[in-house]
Short mmCIF file of C-alpha atoms and ligand atoms in Angstrom, two decimals:
data_model
loop_
_atom_site.label_atom_id
_atom_site.label_comp_id
_atom_site.label_asym_id
_atom_site.label_seq_id
_atom_site.Cartn_x
_atom_site.Cartn_y
_atom_site.Cartn_z
CA MET A 1 31.98 -41.45 -69.99
CA THR A 2 32.43 -38.74 -67.83
CA ASP A 3 35.34 -36.33 -66.82
CA VAL A 4 37.63 -37.75 -64.02
CA SER A 5 38.37 -34.35 -62.35
CA ALA A 6 37.43 -30.92 -62.59
CA PRO A 7 36.53 -30.05 -65.94
CA ASP A 8 37.20 -26.96 -68.56
CA HIS A 9 34.67 -24.78 -70.36
CA ILE A 10 34.43 -22.83 -73.49
CA LEU A 11 31.95 -20.03 -74.63
CA ILE A 12 30.90 -20.71 -77.95
CA LEU A 13 28.42 -18.39 -80.27
CA LEU A 14 26.86 -19.48 -83.31
CA LYS A 15 26.61 -16.49 -85.05
CA PRO A 16 23.83 -15.09 -87.27
CA ASP A 17 24.91 -16.96 -90.38
CA ALA A 18 24.85 -20.16 -88.40
CA VAL A 19 21.14 -19.29 -87.54
CA SER A 20 19.78 -17.89 -90.50
CA ARG A 21 21.32 -20.98 -92.32
CA ARG A 22 20.16 -23.53 -89.92
CA LEU A 23 23.23 -25.20 -89.11
CA THR A 24 23.06 -24.83 -85.28
CA GLY A 25 22.16 -28.54 -84.54
CA LYS A 26 24.85 -29.68 -87.17
CA ILE A 27 27.51 -27.63 -85.62
CA LEU A 28 26.40 -28.32 -81.93
CA ALA A 29 26.21 -32.13 -82.90
CA ARG A 30 29.87 -32.13 -84.09
CA ILE A 31 30.45 -30.82 -80.71
CA GLU A 32 28.65 -33.36 -78.70
CA ALA A 33 29.65 -36.11 -80.96
CA LYS A 34 33.32 -35.58 -80.06
CA GLY A 35 32.37 -36.08 -76.47
CA TYR A 36 31.53 -32.80 -74.62
CA ASP A 37 28.53 -31.63 -72.70
CA ILE A 38 26.45 -28.67 -73.81
CA ILE A 39 25.65 -27.43 -69.94
CA ALA A 40 23.80 -23.96 -71.11
CA ILE A 41 22.77 -22.76 -74.14
CA LYS A 42 20.33 -19.59 -75.04
CA ARG A 43 19.24 -18.05 -78.18
CA LEU A 44 19.48 -13.91 -78.03
CA ARG A 45 20.03 -10.79 -79.90
CA ALA A 46 23.93 -9.70 -79.16
CA THR A 47 23.62 -5.89 -78.25
CA GLU A 48 26.36 -3.70 -79.03
CA GLU A 49 27.72 -3.32 -75.73
CA GLN A 50 27.78 -7.11 -75.15
CA LEU A 51 29.86 -7.52 -78.24
CA ALA A 52 32.05 -4.34 -77.38
CA GLU A 53 33.20 -6.44 -74.16
CA HIS A 54 33.42 -9.52 -75.97
CA TYR A 55 35.66 -8.38 -78.72
CA ALA A 56 37.51 -5.78 -76.76
CA GLU A 57 40.71 -6.70 -78.24
CA HIS A 58 39.45 -5.97 -81.67
CA VAL A 59 37.22 -2.94 -81.11
CA GLU A 60 40.19 -0.55 -82.51
CA LYS A 61 40.52 -2.80 -85.73
CA PRO A 62 38.98 -1.66 -88.98
CA PHE A 63 36.89 -4.50 -89.54
CA TYR A 64 35.13 -3.89 -86.29
CA PRO A 65 32.37 -1.92 -87.58
CA GLY A 66 31.60 -4.67 -89.78
CA VAL A 67 31.70 -7.46 -87.24
CA VAL A 68 29.02 -5.53 -85.29
CA GLU A 69 26.96 -5.42 -88.28
CA TYR A 70 27.50 -8.80 -88.59
CA MET A 71 26.58 -10.07 -85.15
CA THR A 72 23.78 -8.01 -84.47
CA ALA A 73 22.06 -8.94 -88.26
CA GLY A 74 20.02 -11.54 -86.62
CA PRO A 75 20.00 -14.03 -83.85
CA ILE A 76 22.68 -15.88 -82.31
CA VAL A 77 22.96 -19.18 -80.22
CA ALA A 78 25.15 -18.92 -77.17
CA ALA A 79 26.33 -22.06 -75.31
CA VAL A 80 28.89 -23.26 -72.19
CA VAL A 81 30.48 -26.46 -73.37
CA GLU A 82 32.37 -28.85 -70.79
CA GLY A 83 34.87 -31.13 -70.79
CA HIS A 84 38.97 -31.84 -70.41
CA SER A 85 40.73 -29.78 -72.77
CA VAL A 86 37.33 -28.64 -74.44
CA VAL A 87 39.12 -25.05 -75.39
CA GLU A 88 41.83 -26.56 -77.53
CA SER A 89 39.82 -29.01 -78.70
CA VAL A 90 36.64 -27.17 -80.11
CA ARG A 91 38.93 -24.37 -81.52
CA THR A 92 40.65 -27.47 -83.57
CA LEU A 93 36.95 -28.82 -84.52
CA MET A 94 36.29 -25.11 -85.41
CA GLY A 95 39.30 -24.46 -87.87
CA ALA A 96 40.92 -21.31 -89.15
CA THR A 97 39.60 -18.21 -88.64
CA ASP A 98 38.98 -17.57 -92.74
CA PRO A 99 36.66 -20.34 -93.98
CA THR A 100 38.13 -20.43 -97.36
CA LYS A 101 41.78 -21.52 -95.62
CA ALA A 102 40.05 -23.49 -92.57
CA ALA A 103 40.75 -27.41 -93.34
CA PRO A 104 38.00 -29.47 -94.68
CA GLY A 105 36.81 -31.50 -91.97
CA THR A 106 36.47 -28.15 -89.73
CA ILE A 107 33.18 -26.55 -88.85
CA ARG A 108 34.57 -23.50 -90.87
CA GLY A 109 36.29 -25.22 -93.72
CA ASP A 110 33.15 -27.54 -94.28
CA LEU A 111 30.28 -25.23 -93.82
CA GLY A 112 31.71 -21.89 -94.44
CA ARG A 113 32.79 -20.15 -97.31
CA ASP A 114 33.85 -16.43 -98.17
CA TRP A 115 30.22 -14.15 -99.00
CA GLY A 116 32.43 -10.82 -99.80
CA THR A 117 31.29 -9.32 -96.66
CA THR A 118 33.72 -6.67 -94.43
CA ALA A 119 33.54 -9.32 -91.84
CA ILE A 120 34.86 -12.75 -92.14
CA GLU A 121 31.70 -14.78 -91.86
CA ASN A 122 32.55 -17.77 -90.17
CA LEU A 123 29.78 -19.39 -88.33
CA ILE A 124 31.14 -19.76 -85.03
CA HIS A 125 32.99 -18.28 -82.04
CA GLY A 126 35.03 -20.04 -79.59
CA SER A 127 36.72 -18.74 -76.68
CA ASP A 128 40.85 -18.70 -77.38
CA SER A 129 41.63 -19.80 -73.63
CA ASN A 130 40.75 -20.70 -70.33
CA GLU A 131 40.77 -17.18 -69.26
CA SER A 132 38.92 -15.82 -72.12
CA ALA A 133 36.48 -18.60 -71.33
CA ALA A 134 35.71 -17.29 -68.10
CA ARG A 135 35.34 -14.11 -69.21
CA GLU A 136 33.38 -14.34 -71.93
CA ILE A 137 31.15 -16.72 -70.23
CA ALA A 138 30.41 -13.85 -67.59
CA ILE A 139 29.63 -11.97 -70.49
CA TRP A 140 26.78 -14.06 -71.96
CA PHE A 141 25.78 -16.16 -68.84
CA PRO A 142 26.47 -13.75 -65.89
CA GLU A 143 23.36 -16.14 -63.94
CA LEU A 144 25.93 -19.17 -64.32
CA SER A 145 28.06 -19.97 -61.71
CA LEU A 146 30.71 -22.77 -62.81
P1 LIG B 201 38.64 -16.20 -84.11
O1 LIG B 201 36.97 -16.15 -84.17
O2 LIG B 201 38.97 -17.54 -85.17
O3 LIG B 201 39.17 -16.46 -82.57
P2 LIG B 201 39.28 -13.66 -84.17
O4 LIG B 201 40.87 -13.07 -84.83
O5 LIG B 201 39.33 -13.63 -82.46
O6 LIG B 201 38.88 -14.95 -84.92
O7 LIG B 201 38.39 -12.42 -85.00
C1 LIG B 201 37.07 -12.34 -84.31
C2 LIG B 201 36.25 -12.37 -85.81
O8 LIG B 201 36.36 -11.03 -86.43
C3 LIG B 201 36.48 -13.31 -86.58
O9 LIG B 201 35.87 -14.55 -86.30
C4 LIG B 201 35.61 -12.95 -87.84
O10 LIG B 201 34.19 -13.15 -87.92
C5 LIG B 201 36.18 -11.84 -87.59
N1 LIG B 201 37.65 -10.87 -88.23
C6 LIG B 201 38.73 -11.32 -87.88
N2 LIG B 201 39.79 -10.85 -88.67
C7 LIG B 201 39.13 -10.54 -89.49
C8 LIG B 201 39.61 -9.56 -90.74
O11 LIG B 201 40.79 -9.27 -90.88
N3 LIG B 201 38.73 -9.21 -91.35
C9 LIG B 201 37.29 -9.16 -91.17
N4 LIG B 201 36.72 -9.98 -90.44
C10 LIG B 201 37.63 -10.47 -89.57
MG1 LIG B 202 38.95 -15.08 -81.25
#
């Protein structure tokens, strides 16, 4: 099965807790099994500069220093996923931000929990709109032209 016209894209980040808990394969498998294509993927360490750009809407929030601590605690896996309605679909697969409230059956609901940390640890980031996806893909995959 392939998309019949120009597909959408989403930027996902498998956060340090997903990597350290060795859940990256399990999470990516759910996205692939849904029917989407991973068209670029890399493991890296996020810099504070990348995070400030990526989380521009949160930089002034009280929990932001905790987010930086969380997101720089270890390597992450960044990927671009492709297919029609992929933004809405992956957001649905991810579940709510707070893993305690995320529905069973979702990535965060099934695999995440509250660890008592300043930043909510919830395994995966996914862009929240096509516009955010384009902006975020440019941060993490500047070499990629879609
Ligand atoms: P999202 O990841 O579900 O899109 P956002 O509101 O965009 O959620 O927040 C970005 C990230 O910042 C979250 O995934 C989580 O790691 C962290 N975060 C968001 N809100 C809070 C909060 O109220 N306390 C602590 N950490 C938070
Ligand atoms: Mg968000």
